[in-house]
Amino acid sequence: MGINGKRPIYLDYHATTPVDNRIGRQIQYYMSESFGNPNSIEHIYGTEGQLAVTEAKQFISQLVHCSVNEIIFTSGATESINLAIQGIIHGASRKSCVKKRVIAVSPTEHKAVLETCNYLQRQGLASVIMLDVDSYGRIDLQHLVRVCSAQPDLLCVMAANNEIGTINDIKSISSIAKEYDIPFLCDASQAVGRIHIDFEELGITFLAFTSHKIYGPKGIGALIIKNGTEVEPLFFGGGQQRNIRPGTLNVPGIVGLGEACRLRSLEMIKDEYQIMLRRDKLQDLLLSLIPEIRINGDVQNRLSGNLHISIPGISNGDIITLLRSKIAISSGSACSSSSPLPSHVLKAIGLPDEQIRSSLRIGLGKYTSNEDVEQAANIIAESVKKLRGSTNRVTYSI
Ligand code: PLP
């Protein structure tokens, strides 16, 4: 428990978001009342489930502007990404005698992308070309053109980064991919529901995202696959979802994802504006209390809830431990925070090791209040003072 028996202030919205109560109530209903298997259409329980799935697809298609028959439900973005990358590479390998396929990938991608590529590389099925990024984490478009002109089999670039929040120019990236006719996987896990994403207009081949970043439940996500694209499935079973991802549909999860998308369509612009104001306030307060702080990433073009900082002389492990009972904050991606290795994203944008070791990822969301922001700034500043007074410092060359 945090201050005065209260829960710590939650500032880790890139890792996950709390479930909106309006979504939670719908999930509960489809778990205990309308619990039918949507394939059991001989009775009302099944048809209710089927209707719920159809409605959820409409809400998703309205948010990301895709056709309803392009939506494949998965267990989350990790599975969506695996399905797209492995599905394309296995499909291409089966069709032609060229053994090794080429994947062009941004070095700042989530581990779900990088590790899937590594796996295919270890299997001898693919080789990987790393794209150049600048010090803000943005793709170098000239390098991308050179890479695409060599005709890789797949291009993977995320819409927005989960550590530094940098938003990529997906429109330009997608049009380069289109010009060279290269399938393009865009991991939009941090972007869908936070910034405007139009699958059709952008001309993306695969769009991966997940419900638990937009106030929906964990364990459900989607892969939008452009009509006419062939992918090999990862699993085999009862033929659901046109055999691309068989298995009984997770109706409560799908309802949760659908409702999350419906609410984002209605509330995203207003919510994200408020989140941005609070993030800017937190940034201003921290800069006034600890002026030597450095802001990482692209301050002109980042997610509204993202504030990624380095505090000279302070080890992120030390400050996170000190803050633990008061603020829930992280040093980087939730998936790799148990790893002692420095963040691959911060390495890719060229931050020195000392700056990486002193970096904190702060993520605000729609439930972050002004009071949370004021308290958090003071608590972080107090903790920095405390640590500066102790001997446990990171040496930091300025
Ligand atoms: N991609 C990005 C950019 C993410 O932030 C995450 C979640 O941390 C994932 C992929 C994986 O999503 P999931 O937890 O739904 O598998």
mmCIF file of C-alpha atoms in Angstrom, residues 106-357:
data_model
loop_
_atom_site.group_PDB
_atom_site.id
_atom_site.type_symbol
_atom_site.label_atom_id
_atom_site.label_comp_id
_atom_site.label_asym_id
_atom_site.label_seq_id
_atom_site.Cartn_x
_atom_site.Cartn_y
_atom_site.Cartn_z
ATOM 1 C CA SER A 106 13.152 -1.267 -36.988
ATOM 2 C CA PRO A 107 15.629 -1.796 -34.114
ATOM 3 C CA THR A 108 13.188 -0.080 -31.744
ATOM 4 C CA GLU A 109 10.439 -2.690 -32.232
ATOM 5 C CA HIS A 110 8.905 -4.535 -29.293
ATOM 6 C CA LYS A 111 10.493 -7.882 -28.398
ATOM 7 C CA ALA A 112 7.443 -9.624 -29.847
ATOM 8 C CA VAL A 113 8.671 -8.532 -33.291
ATOM 9 C CA LEU A 114 12.423 -8.823 -32.728
ATOM 10 C CA GLU A 115 12.293 -12.246 -31.069
ATOM 11 C CA THR A 116 9.983 -13.659 -33.762
ATOM 12 C CA CYS A 117 12.484 -12.488 -36.393
ATOM 13 C CA ASN A 118 15.352 -13.980 -34.343
ATOM 14 C CA TYR A 119 13.499 -17.277 -34.140
ATOM 15 C CA LEU A 120 13.066 -17.425 -37.935
ATOM 16 C CA GLN A 121 16.712 -16.483 -38.341
ATOM 17 C CA ARG A 122 17.792 -19.324 -36.009
ATOM 18 C CA GLN A 123 15.627 -21.720 -38.021
ATOM 19 C CA GLY A 124 17.509 -20.656 -41.162
ATOM 20 C CA LEU A 125 14.276 -19.356 -42.706
ATOM 21 C CA ALA A 126 14.981 -15.644 -42.704
ATOM 22 C CA SER A 127 17.665 -13.029 -42.428
ATOM 23 C CA VAL A 128 17.023 -9.680 -40.812
ATOM 24 C CA ILE A 129 17.970 -6.191 -41.992
ATOM 25 C CA MET A 130 17.900 -3.508 -39.302
ATOM 26 C CA LEU A 131 16.584 -0.137 -40.440
ATOM 27 C CA ASP A 132 18.341 3.060 -39.408
ATOM 28 C CA VAL A 133 16.657 5.269 -36.817
ATOM 29 C CA ASP A 134 17.613 8.751 -35.649
ATOM 30 C CA SER A 135 18.239 9.889 -32.067
ATOM 31 C CA TYR A 136 14.476 10.344 -31.542
ATOM 32 C CA GLY A 137 13.733 6.793 -32.691
ATOM 33 C CA ARG A 138 12.262 7.836 -36.056
ATOM 34 C CA ILE A 139 12.833 5.656 -39.121
ATOM 35 C CA ASP A 140 15.343 7.098 -41.600
ATOM 36 C CA LEU A 141 13.165 7.211 -44.730
ATOM 37 C CA GLN A 142 16.085 7.397 -47.152
ATOM 38 C CA HIS A 143 17.588 4.233 -45.697
ATOM 39 C CA LEU A 144 14.147 2.633 -45.835
ATOM 40 C CA VAL A 145 13.906 3.367 -49.570
ATOM 41 C CA ARG A 146 17.320 1.758 -50.133
ATOM 42 C CA VAL A 147 16.324 -1.311 -48.113
ATOM 43 C CA CYS A 148 12.945 -1.634 -49.836
ATOM 44 C CA SER A 149 14.502 -1.355 -53.287
ATOM 45 C CA ALA A 150 16.304 -4.643 -52.510
ATOM 46 C CA GLN A 151 12.839 -6.261 -52.198
ATOM 47 C CA PRO A 152 12.659 -7.736 -48.675
ATOM 48 C CA ASP A 153 9.746 -10.118 -48.057
ATOM 49 C CA LEU A 154 8.333 -8.192 -45.100
ATOM 50 C CA LEU A 155 8.701 -4.791 -43.457
ATOM 51 C CA CYS A 156 7.999 -4.339 -39.709
ATOM 52 C CA VAL A 157 7.720 -0.845 -38.244
ATOM 53 C CA MET A 158 5.741 0.087 -35.142
ATOM 54 C CA ALA A 159 3.347 3.041 -35.120
ATOM 55 C CA ALA A 160 4.411 4.343 -31.698
ATOM 56 C CA ASN A 161 7.178 3.196 -29.393
ATOM 57 C CA ASN A 162 6.327 1.599 -26.042
ATOM 58 C CA GLU A 163 9.332 3.135 -24.229
ATOM 59 C CA ILE A 164 10.017 6.610 -25.581
ATOM 60 C CA GLY A 165 6.570 7.143 -27.138
ATOM 61 C CA THR A 166 7.946 8.348 -30.497
ATOM 62 C CA ILE A 167 5.293 8.269 -33.230
ATOM 63 C CA ASN A 168 6.548 7.083 -36.615
ATOM 64 C CA ASP A 169 5.510 8.600 -39.941
ATOM 65 C CA ILE A 170 3.455 5.536 -40.878
ATOM 66 C CA LYS A 171 1.902 7.235 -43.893
ATOM 67 C CA SER A 172 5.293 7.773 -45.576
ATOM 68 C CA ILE A 173 6.612 4.366 -44.455
ATOM 69 C CA SER A 174 3.554 2.607 -45.812
ATOM 70 C CA SER A 175 3.680 4.428 -49.119
ATOM 71 C CA ILE A 176 7.348 3.381 -49.589
ATOM 72 C CA ALA A 177 6.366 -0.241 -48.803
ATOM 73 C CA LYS A 178 3.526 0.030 -51.308
ATOM 74 C CA GLU A 179 5.742 1.476 -54.017
ATOM 75 C CA TYR A 180 8.017 -1.580 -53.771
ATOM 76 C CA ASP A 181 5.096 -3.967 -53.179
ATOM 77 C CA ILE A 182 6.374 -5.181 -49.796
ATOM 78 C CA PRO A 183 3.962 -6.525 -47.158
ATOM 79 C CA PHE A 184 4.000 -4.139 -44.196
ATOM 80 C CA LEU A 185 3.336 -5.165 -40.587
ATOM 81 C CA CYS A 186 2.606 -2.235 -38.314
ATOM 82 C CA ASP A 187 2.566 -2.982 -34.587
ATOM 83 C CA ALA A 188 0.091 -0.380 -33.375
ATOM 84 C CA SER A 189 -0.268 -1.685 -29.811
ATOM 85 C CA GLN A 190 0.591 1.696 -28.298
ATOM 86 C CA ALA A 191 -1.085 3.724 -31.035
ATOM 87 C CA VAL A 192 -4.585 2.343 -31.582
ATOM 88 C CA GLY A 193 -7.021 4.294 -29.424
ATOM 89 C CA ARG A 194 -4.373 6.924 -28.618
ATOM 90 C CA ILE A 195 -3.751 8.422 -32.057
ATOM 91 C CA HIS A 196 -5.784 8.272 -35.257
ATOM 92 C CA ILE A 197 -4.992 5.083 -37.235
ATOM 93 C CA ASP A 198 -6.728 4.458 -40.565
ATOM 94 C CA PHE A 199 -5.845 0.972 -41.833
ATOM 95 C CA GLU A 200 -7.399 1.482 -45.257
ATOM 96 C CA GLU A 201 -6.060 4.958 -45.947
ATOM 97 C CA LEU A 202 -2.554 4.064 -44.733
ATOM 98 C CA GLY A 203 -2.488 0.962 -46.938
ATOM 99 C CA ILE A 204 -1.030 -1.303 -44.233
ATOM 100 C CA THR A 205 -0.952 -5.087 -44.871
ATOM 101 C CA PHE A 206 -1.071 -6.198 -41.197
ATOM 102 C CA LEU A 207 -2.089 -4.118 -38.185
ATOM 103 C CA ALA A 208 -1.485 -5.664 -34.756
ATOM 104 C CA PHE A 209 -2.958 -4.328 -31.524
ATOM 105 C CA THR A 210 -4.186 -5.354 -28.117
ATOM 106 C CA SER A 211 -7.070 -4.565 -25.801
ATOM 107 C CA HIS A 212 -5.185 -4.072 -22.528
ATOM 108 C CA LYS A 213 -3.590 -0.793 -23.641
ATOM 109 C CA ILE A 214 -7.005 0.816 -24.236
ATOM 110 C CA TYR A 215 -8.815 0.071 -20.964
ATOM 111 C CA GLY A 216 -9.974 -3.371 -22.111
ATOM 112 C CA PRO A 217 -9.092 -6.816 -20.696
ATOM 113 C CA LYS A 218 -5.784 -8.658 -21.082
ATOM 114 C CA GLY A 219 -5.476 -11.739 -23.299
ATOM 115 C CA ILE A 220 -7.372 -10.435 -26.318
ATOM 116 C CA GLY A 221 -6.135 -8.578 -29.368
ATOM 117 C CA ALA A 222 -6.530 -8.468 -33.106
ATOM 118 C CA LEU A 223 -4.623 -8.765 -36.322
ATOM 119 C CA ILE A 224 -6.142 -6.859 -39.222
ATOM 120 C CA ILE A 225 -5.116 -8.589 -42.443
ATOM 121 C CA LYS A 226 -5.608 -6.759 -45.720
ATOM 122 C CA ASN A 227 -8.059 -8.633 -47.925
ATOM 123 C CA GLY A 228 -6.284 -10.913 -50.395
ATOM 124 C CA THR A 229 -3.177 -11.443 -48.214
ATOM 125 C CA GLU A 230 -2.269 -15.077 -47.622
ATOM 126 C CA VAL A 231 -0.881 -16.177 -44.261
ATOM 127 C CA GLU A 232 -0.059 -19.604 -42.893
ATOM 128 C CA PRO A 233 -1.800 -20.231 -39.565
ATOM 129 C CA LEU A 234 0.146 -20.827 -36.349
ATOM 130 C CA PHE A 235 -2.485 -23.223 -34.965
ATOM 131 C CA PHE A 236 -4.764 -25.888 -36.415
ATOM 132 C CA GLY A 237 -8.205 -26.824 -35.152
ATOM 133 C CA GLY A 238 -11.916 -26.421 -35.654
ATOM 134 C CA GLY A 239 -11.911 -24.043 -38.611
ATOM 135 C CA GLN A 240 -12.958 -20.874 -36.783
ATOM 136 C CA GLN A 241 -11.885 -17.520 -38.256
ATOM 137 C CA ARG A 242 -11.430 -19.058 -41.717
ATOM 138 C CA ASN A 243 -8.778 -21.408 -40.271
ATOM 139 C CA ILE A 244 -6.372 -18.468 -39.947
ATOM 140 C CA ARG A 245 -6.733 -18.582 -36.156
ATOM 141 C CA PRO A 246 -8.924 -21.502 -35.133
ATOM 142 C CA GLY A 247 -10.188 -22.111 -31.600
ATOM 143 C CA THR A 248 -13.419 -21.196 -29.787
ATOM 144 C CA LEU A 249 -13.723 -17.441 -29.767
ATOM 145 C CA ASN A 250 -13.080 -15.654 -26.474
ATOM 146 C CA VAL A 251 -16.461 -13.888 -26.512
ATOM 147 C CA PRO A 252 -16.096 -11.931 -23.216
ATOM 148 C CA GLY A 253 -12.657 -10.753 -24.338
ATOM 149 C CA ILE A 254 -13.914 -9.855 -27.816
ATOM 150 C CA VAL A 255 -16.825 -7.925 -26.299
ATOM 151 C CA GLY A 256 -14.304 -6.130 -24.072
ATOM 152 C CA LEU A 257 -12.063 -5.263 -27.025
ATOM 153 C CA GLY A 258 -15.083 -4.137 -29.086
ATOM 154 C CA GLU A 259 -16.411 -1.924 -26.288
ATOM 155 C CA ALA A 260 -12.908 -0.517 -25.688
ATOM 156 C CA CYS A 261 -12.768 0.420 -29.394
ATOM 157 C CA ARG A 262 -16.273 1.925 -29.311
ATOM 158 C CA LEU A 263 -15.349 4.093 -26.329
ATOM 159 C CA ARG A 264 -12.014 5.137 -27.879
ATOM 160 C CA SER A 265 -13.859 6.228 -31.044
ATOM 161 C CA LEU A 266 -16.071 8.458 -28.900
ATOM 162 C CA GLU A 267 -13.615 9.650 -26.254
ATOM 163 C CA MET A 268 -10.063 9.387 -27.600
ATOM 164 C CA ILE A 269 -9.603 12.986 -28.744
ATOM 165 C CA LYS A 270 -10.949 14.506 -25.523
ATOM 166 C CA ASP A 271 -9.116 12.045 -23.244
ATOM 167 C CA GLU A 272 -5.784 12.273 -25.038
ATOM 168 C CA TYR A 273 -5.894 16.076 -24.925
ATOM 169 C CA GLN A 274 -6.368 16.012 -21.134
ATOM 170 C CA ILE A 275 -3.637 13.376 -20.776
ATOM 171 C CA MET A 276 -1.258 15.560 -22.796
ATOM 172 C CA LEU A 277 -1.955 18.588 -20.573
ATOM 173 C CA ARG A 278 -1.196 16.514 -17.454
ATOM 174 C CA ARG A 279 1.942 15.013 -19.003
ATOM 175 C CA ASP A 280 3.171 18.517 -19.891
ATOM 176 C CA LYS A 281 2.418 19.670 -16.358
ATOM 177 C CA LEU A 282 4.370 16.746 -14.889
ATOM 178 C CA GLN A 283 7.259 17.474 -17.256
ATOM 179 C CA ASP A 284 7.270 21.181 -16.254
ATOM 180 C CA LEU A 285 7.110 20.358 -12.543
ATOM 181 C CA LEU A 286 9.929 17.824 -12.793
ATOM 182 C CA LEU A 287 12.079 20.227 -14.813
ATOM 183 C CA SER A 288 11.556 22.948 -12.213
ATOM 184 C CA LEU A 289 12.326 20.626 -9.275
ATOM 185 C CA ILE A 290 15.189 18.708 -10.946
ATOM 186 C CA PRO A 291 16.443 21.033 -13.749
ATOM 187 C CA GLU A 292 19.164 18.645 -14.940
ATOM 188 C CA ILE A 293 16.618 16.038 -16.094
ATOM 189 C CA ARG A 294 16.863 14.984 -19.742
ATOM 190 C CA ILE A 295 13.795 14.192 -21.818
ATOM 191 C CA ASN A 296 14.332 11.232 -24.165
ATOM 192 C CA GLY A 297 12.538 10.583 -27.450
ATOM 193 C CA ASP A 298 10.797 12.999 -29.784
ATOM 194 C CA VAL A 299 9.176 15.746 -27.683
ATOM 195 C CA GLN A 300 7.429 17.174 -30.758
ATOM 196 C CA ASN A 301 5.853 13.924 -31.818
ATOM 197 C CA ARG A 302 5.221 11.473 -29.002
ATOM 198 C CA LEU A 303 2.268 9.750 -27.385
ATOM 199 C CA SER A 304 0.322 12.171 -25.198
ATOM 200 C CA GLY A 305 0.804 10.045 -22.070
ATOM 201 C CA ASN A 306 4.532 9.461 -22.534
ATOM 202 C CA LEU A 307 7.271 11.096 -20.505
ATOM 203 C CA HIS A 308 10.642 9.380 -20.772
ATOM 204 C CA ILE A 309 13.373 10.946 -18.670
ATOM 205 C CA SER A 310 16.920 10.386 -17.462
ATOM 206 C CA ILE A 311 17.965 11.765 -14.104
ATOM 207 C CA PRO A 312 21.743 12.322 -14.073
ATOM 208 C CA GLY A 313 23.511 10.506 -11.270
ATOM 209 C CA ILE A 314 20.520 8.401 -10.242
ATOM 210 C CA SER A 315 20.265 4.701 -11.016
ATOM 211 C CA ASN A 316 16.763 3.810 -12.232
ATOM 212 C CA GLY A 317 16.808 0.597 -10.159
ATOM 213 C CA ASP A 318 17.485 2.599 -6.979
ATOM 214 C CA ILE A 319 14.794 5.208 -7.548
ATOM 215 C CA ILE A 320 12.167 2.673 -8.617
ATOM 216 C CA THR A 321 12.810 0.698 -5.411
ATOM 217 C CA LEU A 322 12.509 3.866 -3.344
ATOM 218 C CA LEU A 323 9.313 4.893 -5.139
ATOM 219 C CA ARG A 324 7.749 1.435 -5.092
ATOM 220 C CA SER A 325 5.224 2.034 -2.315
ATOM 221 C CA LYS A 326 4.243 5.468 -3.649
ATOM 222 C CA ILE A 327 4.405 5.455 -7.442
ATOM 223 C CA ALA A 328 4.108 2.598 -9.944
ATOM 224 C CA ILE A 329 6.669 3.501 -12.571
ATOM 225 C CA SER A 330 9.056 1.545 -14.775
ATOM 226 C CA SER A 331 12.493 1.683 -16.316
ATOM 227 C CA GLY A 332 11.297 0.379 -19.687
ATOM 228 C CA SER A 333 9.217 -2.260 -21.398
ATOM 229 C CA ALA A 334 7.211 -4.498 -19.059
ATOM 230 C CA CYS A 335 8.289 -7.558 -21.058
ATOM 231 C CA SER A 336 11.980 -6.910 -20.558
ATOM 232 C CA SER A 337 11.996 -5.207 -17.155
ATOM 233 C CA SER A 338 13.145 -8.462 -15.518
ATOM 234 C CA SER A 339 16.106 -8.481 -17.911
ATOM 235 C CA PRO A 340 19.332 -6.919 -16.597
ATOM 236 C CA LEU A 341 20.292 -5.846 -20.144
ATOM 237 C CA PRO A 342 19.996 -2.150 -21.006
ATOM 238 C CA SER A 343 16.971 -1.199 -23.120
ATOM 239 C CA HIS A 344 17.510 -2.059 -26.808
ATOM 240 C CA VAL A 345 15.376 0.964 -27.735
ATOM 241 C CA LEU A 346 17.575 3.428 -25.845
ATOM 242 C CA LYS A 347 20.670 1.713 -27.271
ATOM 243 C CA ALA A 348 19.256 2.008 -30.806
ATOM 244 C CA ILE A 349 18.730 5.765 -30.453
ATOM 245 C CA GLY A 350 22.313 6.098 -29.277
ATOM 246 C CA LEU A 351 21.886 7.076 -25.619
ATOM 247 C CA PRO A 352 25.061 6.648 -23.563
ATOM 248 C CA ASP A 353 24.987 3.794 -21.019
ATOM 249 C CA GLU A 354 24.871 6.148 -18.024
ATOM 250 C CA GLN A 355 21.816 7.914 -19.463
ATOM 251 C CA ILE A 356 20.154 4.547 -20.080
ATOM 252 C CA ARG A 357 20.864 3.394 -16.536
#
